[in-house]
XYZ file of C-alpha atoms in Angstrom:
411
model
C -28.523 59.903 -27.183
C -25.572 59.885 -24.716
C -22.628 62.243 -25.184
C -19.612 60.858 -27.047
C -17.230 61.532 -24.155
C -19.349 59.769 -21.511
C -18.294 56.198 -20.704
C -21.083 53.643 -20.811
C -21.764 51.743 -17.567
C -23.098 48.324 -16.972
C -26.188 47.679 -14.886
C -24.038 46.085 -12.125
C -21.812 49.152 -11.825
C -24.824 51.419 -11.566
C -26.262 49.326 -8.762
C -22.969 49.375 -6.767
C -22.545 53.139 -7.208
C -26.050 53.834 -5.948
C -25.476 51.587 -2.903
C -22.165 53.339 -2.046
C -23.853 56.721 -2.303
C -26.571 55.614 0.081
C -23.987 54.335 2.618
C -21.984 57.566 2.473
C -25.073 59.507 3.300
C -25.710 57.282 6.317
C -25.037 58.940 9.733
C -23.790 55.690 11.333
C -21.108 55.237 8.709
C -19.862 58.775 9.149
C -19.533 58.264 12.907
C -17.425 55.107 12.382
C -15.075 56.846 9.944
C -14.560 59.792 12.325
C -13.896 57.440 15.281
C -11.356 55.505 13.246
C -9.423 58.652 12.369
C -9.519 59.893 15.974
C -8.164 56.578 17.252
C -5.266 56.686 14.823
C -4.404 60.212 15.920
C -4.449 59.300 19.635
C -2.203 56.250 19.104
C 0.308 58.328 17.106
C 0.380 60.977 19.821
C 1.030 58.406 22.594
C 3.866 56.768 20.625
C 5.465 60.145 19.982
C 5.315 61.068 23.696
C 6.848 57.738 24.754
C 9.620 58.016 22.177
C 10.576 61.534 23.296
C 10.610 60.467 26.955
C 12.934 57.512 26.305
C 15.279 59.631 24.219
C 15.448 62.335 26.885
C 16.058 59.751 29.632
C 18.865 58.121 27.653
C 20.473 61.501 26.901
C 20.465 62.486 30.589
C 22.111 59.192 31.611
C 24.723 59.547 28.913
C 25.545 63.086 29.990
C 25.794 62.114 33.631
C 28.353 59.344 32.945
C 30.389 61.263 30.362
C 30.833 64.237 32.711
C 32.842 62.065 35.163
C 29.923 61.901 37.564
C 30.295 65.624 38.330
C 27.807 67.300 35.965
C 24.304 67.963 37.184
C 21.291 68.203 34.907
C 18.590 70.690 35.870
C 20.117 70.975 39.355
C 19.793 67.216 39.975
C 22.802 64.958 40.810
C 22.871 61.492 39.268
C 25.946 60.308 41.304
C 25.218 57.642 43.899
C 26.883 58.128 47.267
C 28.855 54.917 46.832
C 30.419 56.206 43.611
C 31.377 59.460 45.338
C 33.139 57.587 48.123
C 34.963 55.297 45.680
C 36.101 58.309 43.671
C 37.478 59.999 46.794
C 39.284 56.805 47.874
C 40.809 56.360 44.434
C 41.985 59.960 44.385
C 43.545 59.572 47.845
C 45.237 56.319 46.829
C 46.676 57.911 43.683
C 48.051 60.793 45.751
C 49.736 58.406 48.205
C 51.219 56.368 45.349
C 52.600 59.512 43.725
C 53.986 60.697 47.058
C 55.758 57.400 47.741
C 57.084 57.301 44.182
C 58.461 60.841 44.563
C 60.025 59.977 47.919
C 61.805 56.987 46.408
C 62.997 59.252 43.611
C 64.591 61.442 46.277
C 66.472 58.419 47.638
C 68.096 57.934 44.239
C 69.619 61.428 44.338
C 73.128 62.079 45.565
C 74.688 63.427 47.737
C 72.937 62.754 51.047
C 72.267 66.445 51.730
C 70.331 66.782 48.485
C 68.381 63.655 49.345
C 67.388 65.096 52.732
C 66.281 68.375 51.171
C 64.174 66.533 48.626
C 62.423 64.499 51.336
C 61.976 67.606 53.497
C 60.058 69.322 50.714
C 57.712 66.324 50.582
C 57.266 66.374 54.363
C 58.623 62.841 54.830
C 61.411 61.614 57.080
C 63.771 58.986 55.740
C 63.212 56.836 58.842
C 59.490 56.727 58.041
C 60.047 55.814 54.387
C 59.178 52.200 53.419
C 61.872 50.199 51.679
C 61.660 50.090 47.898
C 61.577 46.412 46.802
C 62.729 47.209 43.267
C 65.821 49.218 44.284
C 69.189 47.828 45.362
C 71.548 49.201 47.989
C 74.315 49.933 45.499
C 76.920 51.027 48.029
C 76.565 47.905 50.181
C 76.447 45.645 47.162
C 79.565 47.211 45.677
C 81.475 46.650 48.946
C 80.412 42.999 48.960
C 81.432 42.493 45.333
C 84.772 44.141 45.990
C 85.429 41.707 48.826
C 84.493 38.748 46.614
C 86.785 39.965 43.840
C 89.914 40.660 45.914
C 92.494 38.377 47.458
C 92.689 38.737 51.218
C 95.749 39.810 53.205
C 97.769 36.598 53.062
C 97.307 36.271 49.276
C 94.708 33.557 49.674
C 91.567 33.507 47.589
C 88.395 35.526 48.241
C 85.780 34.093 50.607
C 83.887 32.087 48.025
C 81.814 29.150 49.167
C 81.064 25.696 47.790
C 77.457 25.759 48.956
C 74.649 28.233 49.326
C 74.587 30.376 52.425
C 76.176 33.471 53.874
C 79.457 33.959 52.046
C 81.085 35.808 54.919
C 80.466 32.873 57.269
C 82.107 30.264 55.057
C 85.532 31.597 53.938
C 86.934 28.583 52.084
C 89.969 28.379 49.849
C 89.191 28.175 46.144
C 89.096 24.538 45.178
C 87.549 22.403 42.482
C 84.199 22.504 44.254
C 84.177 26.245 44.937
C 81.535 28.150 43.004
C 82.120 31.608 41.512
C 79.571 33.848 43.274
C 78.484 35.524 40.032
C 77.172 32.233 38.583
C 73.668 31.210 39.617
C 72.354 27.671 39.311
C 73.979 24.309 38.852
C 76.119 23.033 36.006
C 73.016 21.619 34.336
C 71.405 25.076 34.330
C 74.343 26.749 32.566
C 76.581 26.130 29.591
C 78.832 23.083 30.041
C 81.679 23.665 32.539
C 80.590 27.278 33.136
C 81.406 27.362 36.864
C 84.831 25.754 36.369
C 85.691 27.994 33.428
C 84.667 31.146 35.303
C 86.718 30.109 38.310
C 89.782 29.357 36.148
C 89.526 32.665 34.238
C 89.436 34.601 37.514
C 92.472 32.720 38.837
C 94.320 33.338 35.554
C 93.494 37.072 35.607
C 94.368 37.552 39.304
C 97.845 36.155 39.964
C 99.021 36.391 43.546
C 102.149 38.387 42.560
C 101.833 40.630 39.520
C 105.492 41.701 39.827
C 106.726 38.172 39.280
C 109.033 38.128 36.198
C 107.179 35.078 34.922
C 103.874 36.965 34.714
C 103.306 38.259 31.188
C 100.723 40.773 30.012
C 98.607 41.716 27.013
C 97.662 45.415 27.125
C 94.889 46.360 24.697
C 92.526 49.249 24.057
C 88.914 48.635 23.215
C 87.947 49.156 19.578
C 87.276 52.835 18.995
C 86.491 53.075 15.255
C 83.128 54.807 14.589
C 81.656 51.753 12.858
C 82.137 49.491 15.873
C 79.157 49.213 18.224
C 79.356 47.893 21.748
C 78.607 44.365 20.503
C 81.590 44.445 18.162
C 83.770 45.912 20.913
C 82.864 43.095 23.290
C 83.381 40.445 20.595
C 86.846 41.825 19.879
C 87.769 41.810 23.578
C 86.568 38.204 23.842
C 89.076 37.323 21.129
C 91.857 39.142 22.961
C 91.020 37.297 26.193
C 91.252 34.007 24.291
C 94.699 35.009 22.981
C 95.832 35.966 26.495
C 94.756 32.625 27.949
C 96.314 30.639 25.102
C 99.610 32.501 25.521
C 99.588 32.525 29.338
C 99.214 36.295 29.595
C 97.105 38.490 31.850
C 94.732 40.632 29.794
C 94.689 44.310 30.812
C 92.238 46.589 29.044
C 93.060 50.250 28.649
C 91.104 52.997 26.845
C 87.334 52.530 26.518
C 85.713 55.341 24.562
C 82.173 54.688 25.829
C 83.309 55.593 29.340
C 84.872 58.878 28.233
C 82.296 61.190 29.849
C 81.707 63.053 33.123
C 79.619 60.253 34.597
C 82.767 58.129 34.787
C 84.946 60.238 37.044
C 88.363 59.723 38.578
C 90.359 56.584 37.711
C 87.313 55.010 36.045
C 87.251 57.702 33.346
C 87.645 56.086 29.903
C 87.903 52.658 31.509
C 85.805 49.491 31.477
C 85.728 49.468 35.274
C 83.410 52.458 35.191
C 80.585 50.012 34.411
C 81.877 46.626 35.554
C 84.637 45.351 37.778
C 88.018 45.380 36.071
C 89.186 42.282 34.251
C 92.258 42.083 36.482
C 93.572 43.413 39.785
C 94.790 46.956 40.393
C 98.337 45.670 40.934
C 98.440 43.908 37.565
C 97.058 46.960 35.816
C 99.745 49.178 37.329
C 102.426 46.663 36.415
C 101.284 46.520 32.772
C 101.238 50.318 32.502
C 104.789 50.388 33.882
C 105.998 47.778 31.390
C 104.579 49.650 28.406
C 107.132 52.407 29.073
C 110.031 49.927 29.015
C 111.313 49.021 25.549
C 112.842 45.741 26.677
C 109.454 44.542 27.887
C 108.050 44.706 24.352
C 111.129 43.272 22.667
C 111.421 40.393 25.126
C 107.740 39.539 24.876
C 106.947 40.280 28.522
C 104.287 42.659 27.234
C 102.303 42.574 24.005
C 99.667 44.935 22.643
C 96.811 44.612 20.207
C 99.092 45.669 17.378
C 101.029 42.392 17.777
C 98.063 40.408 16.413
C 96.165 40.443 13.142
C 92.463 41.206 12.927
C 91.789 37.632 11.842
C 93.587 36.310 14.908
C 91.540 38.577 17.166
C 88.136 38.017 15.606
C 88.382 34.397 14.487
C 91.294 33.029 16.482
C 91.361 29.617 18.182
C 89.209 29.013 21.237
C 91.131 28.049 24.417
C 91.341 24.232 24.578
C 92.470 23.831 28.169
C 88.923 22.717 29.042
C 88.651 20.285 26.150
C 85.597 20.528 23.902
C 82.721 21.246 26.295
C 80.583 22.713 23.495
C 80.193 19.214 22.039
C 77.786 18.477 24.898
C 75.436 21.266 23.865
C 72.051 20.375 22.473
C 71.666 21.317 18.783
C 70.182 24.783 18.492
C 71.154 25.878 14.957
C 68.315 25.540 12.450
C 69.316 25.113 8.802
C 66.552 24.365 6.287
C 64.299 23.021 9.019
C 66.879 20.695 10.567
C 68.809 21.175 13.814
C 72.550 20.963 13.245
C 74.217 19.123 16.115
C 77.745 20.415 15.446
C 79.382 23.104 13.353
C 82.615 25.084 13.370
C 81.161 28.179 15.124
C 79.835 26.347 18.175
C 83.145 26.655 20.025
C 83.345 30.378 19.288
C 79.820 30.986 20.609
C 80.528 28.968 23.733
C 83.724 30.888 24.403
C 82.171 34.307 23.820
C 79.429 33.461 26.319
C 82.105 32.568 28.901
C 84.199 35.661 28.196
C 81.245 38.065 28.358
C 80.049 36.504 31.601
C 83.463 37.046 33.155
C 83.897 40.614 31.899
C 80.449 41.515 33.264
C 80.607 39.444 36.438
C 80.028 42.335 38.880
C 78.442 45.720 38.075
C 80.001 48.784 39.661
C 78.138 51.153 41.956
C 77.708 53.550 39.033
C 76.042 50.857 36.884
C 73.915 49.762 39.834
C 72.623 53.315 40.225
C 71.827 53.505 36.514
C 69.863 50.253 36.750
C 68.020 51.567 39.817
C 66.929 54.651 37.907
C 65.666 52.590 34.981
C 63.826 50.126 37.212
C 62.271 52.980 39.163
C 61.046 54.672 35.989
C 59.557 51.414 34.711
C 58.206 49.764 37.874
C 58.278 52.460 40.584
C 54.547 53.238 40.684
C 53.626 49.564 40.504
C 55.932 48.860 43.448
C 54.458 51.804 45.375
C 50.935 50.397 44.996
C 52.051 46.971 46.232
C 53.906 48.415 49.234
C 51.010 50.665 50.272
C 48.619 47.698 50.195
C 50.911 45.706 52.487
C 51.511 48.478 55.036
C 49.836 48.238 58.447
C 48.404 51.584 59.483
C 48.345 54.894 57.695
C 51.188 56.265 55.615
C 52.584 58.835 55.570
C 52.478 59.952 59.177
C 52.050 63.664 59.788
C 55.545 65.060 60.209
C 56.904 68.497 60.820
C 60.138 70.109 59.630
C 61.518 69.660 63.172
C 61.979 65.971 62.400
C 64.703 66.742 59.908
C 66.422 69.145 62.270
C 66.289 67.193 65.516
C 65.035 63.727 64.538
C 61.928 64.139 66.767
C 58.628 62.548 65.842
C 55.288 63.181 67.535
C-alpha cells in the first residue's frame, strides 16, 4: 500500500521521468549543456569589453573638447594642428580689435595732450591710426553748421543751395527753391511743405536787424516743474513757437534746467544751445535780454514772456495758418476701432509739433556730437574695428617707438 502523502503517477509520467533520467546520465548531453553555458559567458564578456571601450572613448573626446582643446589625457594631445593655428589667429585678431578699439577711445578724449598720452601708452601714433567710420569730426561739423546757420557779412542769407552738391561752392540767396540743409529728401519723403516751412521758420527767427523797433520778441523759460519730462518741455516750447509766429514775434528761449550742469560750460550753461543750435541769432538773444530790463518794453508789447499767456493757449493754442492746411494732405494714420480716420482735430497739432521739433533740433552742437560719438563707439566700436582691420592692406599696427611721439619719426 502506498503512503498517504505520496502523489499517484500515471504510466505516461513514469515513462517520461525514466527517459529524462537516462538522458541526464548521458555524457553527450552533459557536454552540450556545458558548451552552451560557456558560449553564453564568452558572449557576455565580449559585449562588456566593447561597451567599456566605447564609453571610455566617448569620455576622452568629451574631455578634450570641453577643456578648450588644451587638456591632455594620459600625456596625449587631441588637438589637431589646424585647430591650434586657428586658435592662435583668432587670439591675435581679438587683440588687434581690442587695440584699435582702445586707440579710437583715446581719440574721443580731450584735450589733445591727453589724447596723445593715451595713444603713447598703447604704442600707436595718431598718423598711423585708421579712420573710425562710426565717428564724426565734431569740430569740423560744428564749424560747417555754424556757417550754414549764420547770415554772412552783408546781411544776406547763409550759403544754402537749391540742389545737391558742395554747399560752399554754390552760395545762392535763399529763394523759394532753396532747401534747408538740415532736411534730407524731397517733399514727397517728408511731411507736406516741410522744406518750405523750415525755411520760413528760420527766416522768421533770424531777422537781418534785431535792433529794428519793429522786431518784437517772446522771451520764455523752458518748463522746470519736477513733473515735466523732456517730452513735455519740448511740447510746451512748440506751443510758444506757434504763438510767436502767429503774433509776429521772435522766440527767444532762456533758462533750460536740463543744461544746468558742468558739461554745459560758459554761455551754454543752462541754455538750449548747449545741445542744439539756438533758436535765434546771438544778436536777437542779446536784444531780448536788454528789453526785459526795460519796463516800457513790456507795457508797450515789444516784449512778452510766458506769463502773458495761459496754459491752454500754450499747450492747445491755434496752429500757424500762414501755410494753409498742409496736414489735410496726409494719409490717414489714426486707427479707431479698426478704421483709419482721415481727418481729426489733432492732425494740425501733430503736424506743427513735428515742424517745430525739427527746427529746434536742426543742428546738434559739438558737445552733443561728442556725446553721440561716445554712445556709437560703445555700441558699434568693436564691430567697426573688425570691419576696418579686414579692409586694411598690410599689417596693423606697425611697430612704433616712443620717439615717434617726440619727433614724429617712423622707421
